[in-house]
Tab-separated table of C-alpha atoms in Angstrom:
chain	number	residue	atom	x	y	z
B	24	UNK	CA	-24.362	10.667	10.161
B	25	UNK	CA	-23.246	12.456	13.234
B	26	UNK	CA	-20.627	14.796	13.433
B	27	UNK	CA	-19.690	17.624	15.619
B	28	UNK	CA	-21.338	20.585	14.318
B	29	UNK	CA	-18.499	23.332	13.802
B	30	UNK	CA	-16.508	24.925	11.423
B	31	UNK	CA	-12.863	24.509	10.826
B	32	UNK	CA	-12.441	27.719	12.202
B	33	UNK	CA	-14.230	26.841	15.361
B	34	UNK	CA	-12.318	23.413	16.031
B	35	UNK	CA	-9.049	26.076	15.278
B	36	UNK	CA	-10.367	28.392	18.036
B	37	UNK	CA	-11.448	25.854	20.868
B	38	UNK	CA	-7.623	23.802	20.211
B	39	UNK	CA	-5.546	26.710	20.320
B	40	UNK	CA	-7.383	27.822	23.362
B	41	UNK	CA	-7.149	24.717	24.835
B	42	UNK	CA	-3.228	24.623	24.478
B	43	UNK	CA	-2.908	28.721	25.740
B	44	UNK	CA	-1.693	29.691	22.323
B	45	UNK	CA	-2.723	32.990	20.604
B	46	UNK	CA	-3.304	33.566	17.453
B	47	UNK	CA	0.215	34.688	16.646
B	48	UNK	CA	1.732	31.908	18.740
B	49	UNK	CA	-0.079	29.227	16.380
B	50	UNK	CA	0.572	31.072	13.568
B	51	UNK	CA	4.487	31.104	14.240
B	52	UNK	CA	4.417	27.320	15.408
B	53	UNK	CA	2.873	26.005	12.250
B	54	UNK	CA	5.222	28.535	10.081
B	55	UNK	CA	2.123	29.902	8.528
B	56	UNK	CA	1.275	34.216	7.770
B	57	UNK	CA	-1.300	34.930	11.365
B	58	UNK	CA	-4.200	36.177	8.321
B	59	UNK	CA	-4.781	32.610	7.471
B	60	UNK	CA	-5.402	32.043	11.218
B	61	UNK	CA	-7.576	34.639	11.854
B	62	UNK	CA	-9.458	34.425	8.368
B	63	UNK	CA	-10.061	30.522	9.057
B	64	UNK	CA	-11.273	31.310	12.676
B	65	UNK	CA	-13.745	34.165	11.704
B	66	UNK	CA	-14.921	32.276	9.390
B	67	UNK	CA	-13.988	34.461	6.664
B	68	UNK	CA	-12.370	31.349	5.023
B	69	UNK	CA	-13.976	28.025	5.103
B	70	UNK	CA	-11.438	25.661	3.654
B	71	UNK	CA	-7.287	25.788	3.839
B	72	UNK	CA	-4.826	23.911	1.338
B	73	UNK	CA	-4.130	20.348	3.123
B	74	UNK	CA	-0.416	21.448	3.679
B	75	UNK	CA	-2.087	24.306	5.886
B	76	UNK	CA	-3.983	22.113	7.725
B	77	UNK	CA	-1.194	19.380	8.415
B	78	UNK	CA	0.815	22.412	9.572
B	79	UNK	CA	-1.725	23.748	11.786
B	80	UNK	CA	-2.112	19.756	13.138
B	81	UNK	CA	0.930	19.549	13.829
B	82	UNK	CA	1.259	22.864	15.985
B	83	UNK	CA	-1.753	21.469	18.131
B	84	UNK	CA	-0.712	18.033	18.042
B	85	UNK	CA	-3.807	16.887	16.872
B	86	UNK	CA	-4.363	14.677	13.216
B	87	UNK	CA	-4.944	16.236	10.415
B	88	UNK	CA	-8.888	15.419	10.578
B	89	UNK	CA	-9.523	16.606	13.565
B	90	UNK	CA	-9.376	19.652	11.706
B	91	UNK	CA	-11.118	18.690	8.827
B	92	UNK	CA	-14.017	17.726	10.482
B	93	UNK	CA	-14.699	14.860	8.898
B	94	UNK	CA	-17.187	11.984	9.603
B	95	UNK	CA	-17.034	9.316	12.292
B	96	UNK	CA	-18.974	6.709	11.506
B	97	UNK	CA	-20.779	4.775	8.594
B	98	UNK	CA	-24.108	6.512	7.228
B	99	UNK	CA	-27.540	4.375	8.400
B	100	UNK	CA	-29.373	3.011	5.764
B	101	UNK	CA	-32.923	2.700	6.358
B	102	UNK	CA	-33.360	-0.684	4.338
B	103	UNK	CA	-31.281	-3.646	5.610
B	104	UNK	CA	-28.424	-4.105	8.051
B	105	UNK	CA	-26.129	-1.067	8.991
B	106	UNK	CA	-22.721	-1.491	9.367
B	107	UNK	CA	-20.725	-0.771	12.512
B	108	UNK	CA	-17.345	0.504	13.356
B	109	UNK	CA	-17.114	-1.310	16.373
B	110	UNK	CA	-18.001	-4.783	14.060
B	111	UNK	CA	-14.943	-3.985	12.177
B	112	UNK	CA	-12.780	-3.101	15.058
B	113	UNK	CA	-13.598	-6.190	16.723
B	114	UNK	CA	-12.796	-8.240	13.823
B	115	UNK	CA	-9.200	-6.538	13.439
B	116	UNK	CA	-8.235	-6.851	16.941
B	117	UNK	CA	-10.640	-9.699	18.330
B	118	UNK	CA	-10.470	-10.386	22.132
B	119	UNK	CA	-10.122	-13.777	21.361
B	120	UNK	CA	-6.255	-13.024	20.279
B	121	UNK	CA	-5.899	-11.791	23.915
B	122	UNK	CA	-7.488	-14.529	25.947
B	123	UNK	CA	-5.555	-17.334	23.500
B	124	UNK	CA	-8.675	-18.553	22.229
B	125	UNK	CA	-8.967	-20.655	19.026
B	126	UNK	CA	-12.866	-21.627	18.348
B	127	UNK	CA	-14.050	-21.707	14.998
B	128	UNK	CA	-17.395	-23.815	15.004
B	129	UNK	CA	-18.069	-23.384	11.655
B	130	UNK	CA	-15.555	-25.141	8.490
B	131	UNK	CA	-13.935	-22.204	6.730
B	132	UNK	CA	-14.462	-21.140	3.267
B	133	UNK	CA	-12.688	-22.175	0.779
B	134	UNK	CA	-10.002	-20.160	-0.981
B	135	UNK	CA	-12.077	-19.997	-4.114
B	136	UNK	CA	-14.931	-18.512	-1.905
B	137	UNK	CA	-12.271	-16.244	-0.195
B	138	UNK	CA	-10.748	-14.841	-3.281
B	139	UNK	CA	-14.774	-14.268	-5.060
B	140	UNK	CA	-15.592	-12.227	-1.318
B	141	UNK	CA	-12.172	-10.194	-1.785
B	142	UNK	CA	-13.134	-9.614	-5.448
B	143	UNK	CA	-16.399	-8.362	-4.393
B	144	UNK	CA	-15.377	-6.047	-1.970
B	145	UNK	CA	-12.683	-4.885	-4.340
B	146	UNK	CA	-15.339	-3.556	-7.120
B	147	UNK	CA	-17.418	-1.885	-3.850
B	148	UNK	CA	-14.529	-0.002	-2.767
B	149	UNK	CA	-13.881	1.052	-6.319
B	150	UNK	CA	-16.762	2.593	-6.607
B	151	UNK	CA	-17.127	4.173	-3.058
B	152	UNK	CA	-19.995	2.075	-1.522
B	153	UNK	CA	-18.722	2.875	1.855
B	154	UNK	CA	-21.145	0.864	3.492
B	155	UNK	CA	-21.196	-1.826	1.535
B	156	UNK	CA	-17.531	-1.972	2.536
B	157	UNK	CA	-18.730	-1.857	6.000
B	158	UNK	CA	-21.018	-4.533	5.845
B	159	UNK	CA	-18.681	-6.952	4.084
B	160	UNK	CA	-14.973	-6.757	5.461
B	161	UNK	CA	-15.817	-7.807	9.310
B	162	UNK	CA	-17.083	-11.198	8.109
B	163	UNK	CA	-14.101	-11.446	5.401
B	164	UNK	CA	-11.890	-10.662	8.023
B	165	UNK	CA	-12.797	-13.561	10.200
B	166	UNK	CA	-12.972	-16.029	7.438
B	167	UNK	CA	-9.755	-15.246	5.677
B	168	UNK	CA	-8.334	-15.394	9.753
B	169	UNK	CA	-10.110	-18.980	10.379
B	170	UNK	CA	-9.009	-20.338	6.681
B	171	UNK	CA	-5.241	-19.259	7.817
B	172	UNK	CA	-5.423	-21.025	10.351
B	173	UNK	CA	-7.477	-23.916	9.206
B	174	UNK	CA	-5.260	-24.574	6.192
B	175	UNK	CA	-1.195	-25.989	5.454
B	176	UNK	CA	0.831	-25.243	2.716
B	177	UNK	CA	-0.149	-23.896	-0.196
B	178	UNK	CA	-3.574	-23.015	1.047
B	179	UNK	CA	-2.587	-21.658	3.891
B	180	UNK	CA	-0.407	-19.010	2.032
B	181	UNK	CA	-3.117	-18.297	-0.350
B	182	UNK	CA	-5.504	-17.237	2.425
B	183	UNK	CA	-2.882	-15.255	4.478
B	184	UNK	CA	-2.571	-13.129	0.648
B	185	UNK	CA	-6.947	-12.470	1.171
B	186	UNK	CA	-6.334	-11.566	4.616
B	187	UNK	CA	-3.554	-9.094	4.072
B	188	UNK	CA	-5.498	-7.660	1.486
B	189	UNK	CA	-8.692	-7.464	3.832
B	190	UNK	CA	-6.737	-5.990	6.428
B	191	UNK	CA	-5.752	-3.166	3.686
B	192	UNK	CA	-8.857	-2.424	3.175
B	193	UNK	CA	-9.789	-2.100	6.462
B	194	UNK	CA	-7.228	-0.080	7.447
B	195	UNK	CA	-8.091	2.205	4.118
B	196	UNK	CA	-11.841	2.637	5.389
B	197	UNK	CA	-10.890	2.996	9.212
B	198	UNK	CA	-8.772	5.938	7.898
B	199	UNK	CA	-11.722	7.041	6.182
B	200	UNK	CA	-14.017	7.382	9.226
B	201	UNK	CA	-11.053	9.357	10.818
B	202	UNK	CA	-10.229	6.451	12.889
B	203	UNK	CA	-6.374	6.707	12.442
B	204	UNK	CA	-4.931	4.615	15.111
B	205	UNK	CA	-7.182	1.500	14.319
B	206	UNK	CA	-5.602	1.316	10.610
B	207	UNK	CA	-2.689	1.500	11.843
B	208	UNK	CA	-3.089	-1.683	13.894
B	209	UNK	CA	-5.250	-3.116	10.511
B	210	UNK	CA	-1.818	-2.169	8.772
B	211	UNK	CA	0.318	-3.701	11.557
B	212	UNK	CA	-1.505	-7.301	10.739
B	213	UNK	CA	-1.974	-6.955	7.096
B	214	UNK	CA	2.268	-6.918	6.732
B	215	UNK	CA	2.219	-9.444	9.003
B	216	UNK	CA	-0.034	-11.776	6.816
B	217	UNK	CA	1.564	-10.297	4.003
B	218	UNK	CA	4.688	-12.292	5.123
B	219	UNK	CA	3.240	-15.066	5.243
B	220	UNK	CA	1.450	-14.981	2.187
B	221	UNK	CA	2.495	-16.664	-1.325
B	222	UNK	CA	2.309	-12.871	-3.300
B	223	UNK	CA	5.253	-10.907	-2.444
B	224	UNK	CA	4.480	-7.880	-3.783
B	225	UNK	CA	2.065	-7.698	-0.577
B	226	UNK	CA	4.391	-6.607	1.267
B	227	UNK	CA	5.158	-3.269	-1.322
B	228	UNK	CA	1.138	-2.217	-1.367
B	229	UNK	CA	1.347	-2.531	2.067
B	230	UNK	CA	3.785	-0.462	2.424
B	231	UNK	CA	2.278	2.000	-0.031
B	232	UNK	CA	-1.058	1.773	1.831
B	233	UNK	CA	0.520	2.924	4.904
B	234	UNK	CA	2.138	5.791	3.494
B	235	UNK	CA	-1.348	7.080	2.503
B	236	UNK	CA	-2.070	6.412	6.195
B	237	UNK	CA	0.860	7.908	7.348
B	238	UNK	CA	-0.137	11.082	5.067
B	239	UNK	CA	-3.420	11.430	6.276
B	240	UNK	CA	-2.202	10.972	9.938
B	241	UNK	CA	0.253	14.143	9.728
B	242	UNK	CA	3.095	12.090	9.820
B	243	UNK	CA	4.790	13.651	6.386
B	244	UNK	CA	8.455	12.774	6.907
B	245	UNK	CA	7.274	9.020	7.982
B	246	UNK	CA	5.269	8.625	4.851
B	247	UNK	CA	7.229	10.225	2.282
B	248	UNK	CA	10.344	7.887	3.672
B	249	UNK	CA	8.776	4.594	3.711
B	250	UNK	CA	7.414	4.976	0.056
B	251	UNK	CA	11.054	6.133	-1.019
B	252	UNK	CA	13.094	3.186	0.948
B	253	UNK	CA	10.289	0.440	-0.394
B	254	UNK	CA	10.673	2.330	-4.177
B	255	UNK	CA	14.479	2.090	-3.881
B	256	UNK	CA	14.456	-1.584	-2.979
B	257	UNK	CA	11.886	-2.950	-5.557
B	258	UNK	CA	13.784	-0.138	-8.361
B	259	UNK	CA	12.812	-1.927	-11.982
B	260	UNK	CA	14.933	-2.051	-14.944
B	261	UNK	CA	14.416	-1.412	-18.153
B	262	UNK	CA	12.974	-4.815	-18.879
B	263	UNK	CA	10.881	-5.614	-15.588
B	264	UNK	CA	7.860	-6.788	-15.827
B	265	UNK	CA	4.807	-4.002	-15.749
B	266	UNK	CA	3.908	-4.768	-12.236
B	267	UNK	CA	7.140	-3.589	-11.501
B	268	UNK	CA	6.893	-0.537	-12.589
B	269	UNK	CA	3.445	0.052	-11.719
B	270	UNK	CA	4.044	-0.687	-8.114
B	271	UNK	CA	7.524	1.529	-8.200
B	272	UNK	CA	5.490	4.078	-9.782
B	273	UNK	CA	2.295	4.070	-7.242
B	274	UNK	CA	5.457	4.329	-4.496
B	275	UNK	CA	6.939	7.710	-5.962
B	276	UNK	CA	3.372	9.281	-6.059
B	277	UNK	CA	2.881	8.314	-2.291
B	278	UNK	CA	6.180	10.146	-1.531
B	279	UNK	CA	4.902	13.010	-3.998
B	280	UNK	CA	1.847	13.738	-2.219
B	281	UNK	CA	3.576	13.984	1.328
B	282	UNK	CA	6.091	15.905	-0.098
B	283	UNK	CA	3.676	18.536	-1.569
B	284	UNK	CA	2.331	18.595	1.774
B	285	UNK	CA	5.805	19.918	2.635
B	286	UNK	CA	5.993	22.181	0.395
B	287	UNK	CA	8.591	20.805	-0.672
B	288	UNK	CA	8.146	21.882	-4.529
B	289	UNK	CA	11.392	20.661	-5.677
B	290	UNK	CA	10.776	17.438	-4.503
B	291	UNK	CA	7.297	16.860	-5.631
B	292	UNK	CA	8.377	17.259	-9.319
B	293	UNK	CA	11.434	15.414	-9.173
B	294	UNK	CA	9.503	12.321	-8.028
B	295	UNK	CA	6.601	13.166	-10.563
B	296	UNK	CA	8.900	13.453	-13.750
B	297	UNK	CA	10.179	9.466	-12.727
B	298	UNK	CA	6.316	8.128	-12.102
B	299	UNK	CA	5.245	9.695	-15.407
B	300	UNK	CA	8.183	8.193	-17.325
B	301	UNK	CA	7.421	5.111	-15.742
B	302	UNK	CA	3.792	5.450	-16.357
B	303	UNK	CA	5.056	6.217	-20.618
B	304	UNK	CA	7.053	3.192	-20.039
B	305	UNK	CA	3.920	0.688	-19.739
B	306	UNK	CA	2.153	2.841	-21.986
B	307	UNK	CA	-1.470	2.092	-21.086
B	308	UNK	CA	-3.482	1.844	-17.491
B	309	UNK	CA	-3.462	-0.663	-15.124
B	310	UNK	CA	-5.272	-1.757	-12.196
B	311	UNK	CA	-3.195	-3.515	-9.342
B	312	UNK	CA	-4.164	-4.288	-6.057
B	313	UNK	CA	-7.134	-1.415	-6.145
B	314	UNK	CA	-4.909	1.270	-7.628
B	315	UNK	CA	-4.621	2.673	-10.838
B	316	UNK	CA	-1.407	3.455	-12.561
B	317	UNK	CA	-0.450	4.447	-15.875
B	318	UNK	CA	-0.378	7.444	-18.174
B	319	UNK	CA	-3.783	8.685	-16.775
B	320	UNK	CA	-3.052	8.079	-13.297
B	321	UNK	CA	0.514	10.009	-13.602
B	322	UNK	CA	-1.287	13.037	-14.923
B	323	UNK	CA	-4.134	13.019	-12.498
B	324	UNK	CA	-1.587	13.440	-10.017
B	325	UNK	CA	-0.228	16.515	-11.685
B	326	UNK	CA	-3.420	18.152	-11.508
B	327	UNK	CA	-3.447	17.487	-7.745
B	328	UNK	CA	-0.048	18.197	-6.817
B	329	UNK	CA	-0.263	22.087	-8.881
B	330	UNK	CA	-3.987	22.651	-6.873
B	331	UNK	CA	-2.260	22.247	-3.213
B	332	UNK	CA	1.439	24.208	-4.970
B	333	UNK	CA	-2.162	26.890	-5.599
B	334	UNK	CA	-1.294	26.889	-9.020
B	335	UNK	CA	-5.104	26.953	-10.241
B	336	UNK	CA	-4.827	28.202	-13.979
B	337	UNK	CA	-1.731	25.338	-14.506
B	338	UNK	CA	-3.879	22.698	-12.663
B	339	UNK	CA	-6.991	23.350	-15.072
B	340	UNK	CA	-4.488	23.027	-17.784
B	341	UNK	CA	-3.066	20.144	-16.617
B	342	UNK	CA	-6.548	18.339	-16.343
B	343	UNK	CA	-7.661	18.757	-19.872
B	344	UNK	CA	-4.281	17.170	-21.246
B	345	UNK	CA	-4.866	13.976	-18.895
B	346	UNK	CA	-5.898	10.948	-20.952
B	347	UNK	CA	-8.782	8.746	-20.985
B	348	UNK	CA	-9.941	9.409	-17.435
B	349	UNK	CA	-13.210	7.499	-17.945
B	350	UNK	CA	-11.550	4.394	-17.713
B	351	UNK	CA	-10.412	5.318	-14.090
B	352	UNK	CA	-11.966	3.774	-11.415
B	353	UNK	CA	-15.007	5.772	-10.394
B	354	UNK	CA	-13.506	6.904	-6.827
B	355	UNK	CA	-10.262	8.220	-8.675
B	356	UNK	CA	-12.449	10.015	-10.877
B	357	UNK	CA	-14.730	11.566	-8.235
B	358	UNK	CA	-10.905	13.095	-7.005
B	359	UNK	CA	-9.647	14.330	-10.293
B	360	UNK	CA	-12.954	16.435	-10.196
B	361	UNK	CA	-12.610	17.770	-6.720
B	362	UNK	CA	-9.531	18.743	-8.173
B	363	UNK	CA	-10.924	20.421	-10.759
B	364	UNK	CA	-13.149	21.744	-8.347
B	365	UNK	CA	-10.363	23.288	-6.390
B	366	UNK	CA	-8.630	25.001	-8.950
B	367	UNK	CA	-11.805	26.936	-10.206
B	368	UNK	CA	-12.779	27.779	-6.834
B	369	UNK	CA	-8.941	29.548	-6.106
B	370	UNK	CA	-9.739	30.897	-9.596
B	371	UNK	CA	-13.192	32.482	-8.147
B	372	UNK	CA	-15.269	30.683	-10.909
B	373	UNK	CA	-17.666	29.081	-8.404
B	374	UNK	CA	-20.030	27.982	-11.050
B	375	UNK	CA	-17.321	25.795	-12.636
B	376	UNK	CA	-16.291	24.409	-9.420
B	377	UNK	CA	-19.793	23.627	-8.331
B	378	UNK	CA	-20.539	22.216	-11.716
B	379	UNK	CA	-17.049	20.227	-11.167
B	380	UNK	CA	-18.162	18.921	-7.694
B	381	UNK	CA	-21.267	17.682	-9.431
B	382	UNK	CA	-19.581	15.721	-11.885
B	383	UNK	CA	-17.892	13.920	-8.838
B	384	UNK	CA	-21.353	13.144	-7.189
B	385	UNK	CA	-22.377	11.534	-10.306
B	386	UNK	CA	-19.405	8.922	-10.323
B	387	UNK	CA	-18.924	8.272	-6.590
B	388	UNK	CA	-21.814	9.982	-4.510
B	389	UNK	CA	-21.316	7.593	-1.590
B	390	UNK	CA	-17.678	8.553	-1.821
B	391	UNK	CA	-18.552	12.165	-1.669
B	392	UNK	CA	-20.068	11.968	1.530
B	393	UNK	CA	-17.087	10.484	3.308
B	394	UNK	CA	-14.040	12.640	1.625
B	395	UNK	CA	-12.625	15.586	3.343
B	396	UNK	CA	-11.720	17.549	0.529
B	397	UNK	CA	-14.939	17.484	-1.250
B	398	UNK	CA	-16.971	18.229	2.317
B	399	UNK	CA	-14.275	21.398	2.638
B	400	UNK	CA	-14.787	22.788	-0.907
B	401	UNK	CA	-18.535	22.678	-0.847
B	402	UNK	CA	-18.365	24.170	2.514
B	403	UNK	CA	-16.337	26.845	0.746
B	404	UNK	CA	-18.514	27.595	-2.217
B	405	UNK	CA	-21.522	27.591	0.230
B	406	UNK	CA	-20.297	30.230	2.297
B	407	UNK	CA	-19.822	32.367	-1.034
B	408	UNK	CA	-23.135	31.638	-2.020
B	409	UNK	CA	-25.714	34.721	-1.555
B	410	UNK	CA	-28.822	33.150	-2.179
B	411	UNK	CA	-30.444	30.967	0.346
B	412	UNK	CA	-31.124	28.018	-2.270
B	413	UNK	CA	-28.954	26.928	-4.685
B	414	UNK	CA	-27.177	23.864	-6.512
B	415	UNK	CA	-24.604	24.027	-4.072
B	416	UNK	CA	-26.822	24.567	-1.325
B	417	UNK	CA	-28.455	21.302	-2.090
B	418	UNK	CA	-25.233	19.478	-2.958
B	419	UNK	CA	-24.072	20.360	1.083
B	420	UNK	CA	-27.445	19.316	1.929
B	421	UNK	CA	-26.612	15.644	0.233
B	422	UNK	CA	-23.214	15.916	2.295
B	423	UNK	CA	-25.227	16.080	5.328
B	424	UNK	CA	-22.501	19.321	6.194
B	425	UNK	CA	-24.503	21.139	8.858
B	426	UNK	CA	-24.256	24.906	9.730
């Protein structure tokens, strides 16, 4: 996997040169004390909170993973086909839109066959297998596209529902691979087909989707209001179905997390108190659309909105009152223990974090290699890390993180 081979600290540095800032001129512009600055680009620090980073982002008006370093394109497997980013930009903005061309040589699936493919990539997203994803969506894509087209009526709607969802995905694993402005244009379509699909609650997962893209872009204030204008219009009552809530629920933790980014406490807990009530109100974990929400899912969010409020000992707390967190998907998992992770690296008990971080491997280790925060704690603990071999050594050595 390539990546440029730099610290956070350095891609700090070269920015702020590049814009003629000083130290103390970036550290005013992104609000933030000028130690954290020069800590990060000594290299005395190796990670920052993600509300630091969006800040500094946003005072060198570059996305939030420009910072973060994190990787650009799919891993190469040695056994089989490899897949490409440029195979699934081309099938979310294909030429052929452009030029007005409608060829489609071969008879599209049918919906049966569309919905098993969407299944399928559903459970390999779950579980991380980034480039199984890779491999999959491009030709999904293209199907789902020539079945819209191919189709009337009922059918038609039911394959403009796979193709929103397969543009969600994309857009989800484009974001991934740091490849911001492409999701957004995966996101742009998916509504679109989500319009013209026969599910309407599409429309709301799309919108939650791109408040997670929105969040990861930098773009707080965008992210936290589209979650809250979608919650306020879909608002259950006491006797909607669970969907309802679920969805309405999923909505408030979107606005949650960009609000932590914030730093906007208050907020944060406001919007956490009315997902975990709704959470109590289904009273058991679901799975809709590729998200979890319930009772677990409500508290795993706790855990991760105290670690970026830096409230490790609370977090830790937190984390052994959430519920049945086996049952969660293995990628939510893998985050509750970077979580974990987090919290007993603030606390300085790197053991616990690195024995956290391995726990995450174990459920997701595909996943590992593509998340930010995971990439940034290990870097972290590494740098701490006296002796020239050690578990977390070779856990950064499984990350491929270089330096």
């Amino acid at each position: 996997m390539h990546e440029e081979q730099t610290s956070i600290g350095d891609r700090i540095a070269r920015l702020r040169n590049r814009r003629d800032l000083t130290q103390e001129r970036l550290a005013e512009a992104a609000g933030l004390c000028v130690d954290v600055v020069r800590k990060l680009e000594q290299g005395r620090r190796q990670t920052a909170r993600l509300s630091t980073i969006n800040r500094l982002a946003r005072a060198l008006d570059v996305e939030p993973s420009v910072l973060i370093g994190q990787p650009i394109t799919f891993e190469a497997h040695r056994d089989g086909d490899n897949p490409s980013v440029l195979a699934l930009r081309q099938a979310v903005s294909p030429v052929s839109d452009l030029l007005g061309e409608d060829n489609d040589p071969e008879e599209p699936p049918s919906i049966g066959a569309l919905k098993a493919a969407l299944r399928s990539t559903a459970d390999v997203r779950r579980r991380g297998e980034m480039h199984a994803i890779g491999l999959m969506l491009p030709q999904l894509i293209r199907d789902a596209r020539a079945a819209a087209r191919a189709h009337t009526g009922a059918e038609q709607a039911a394959a403009y529902a796979v193709l929103a969802e397969a543009y969600q995905v994309a857009a989800t694993t484009l974001t991934a691979l740091s490849k911001e402005d492409a999701a957004f244009t995966a996101m742009e379509r998916a509504m679109t087909a989500a319009h013209h699909s026969d599910d309407p609650h599409l429309v709301t997962v799309g919108i939650s989707s791109l408040a997670w893209i929105f969040t990861k872009q930098g773009r707080l204030e965008d992210a936290e209001r589209i979650a809250l204008k979608r919650a306020e219009a879909i608002e259950p009552g006491f006797r909607s179905p669970e969907l309802d809530l679920s969805l309405w629920g999923i909505l408030l933790l979107r606005a949650a997390t960009a609000a932590v980014r914030q730093g906007r406490h208050d907020t944060v807990t406001e919007l956490l108190n009315m997902a975990t009530a709704a959470g109590a109100r289904i009273g058991r974990d679901r799975l809709d659309y590729g998200t979890p929400f319930g009772p677990t899912n409500a508290g795993v969010a706790k855990v991760n909105f105290l670690v970026e409020m830096e409230q490790g000992a609370q977090a830790l707390s937190a984390a052994r009152q959430v519920p049945e967190v086996g049952k969660l998907p293995p990628t939510w998992r893998a985050r509750f223990h970077v979580d974990r992770a987090l919290a007993y690296s603030d606390l300085g008990k790197d053991d616990l974090a690195t024995r956290a971080l391995l726990t995450a491997e174990s459920d997701a280790p595909e996943w590992m290699r593509y998340h930010g925060t995971a990439r940034r704690v290990v870097a972290e603990l590494r740098s701490r890390e006296r002796r020239r071999t050690s578990t977390v050594t070779e856990l950064a050595d499984r990350l491929h993180l270089d330096g």
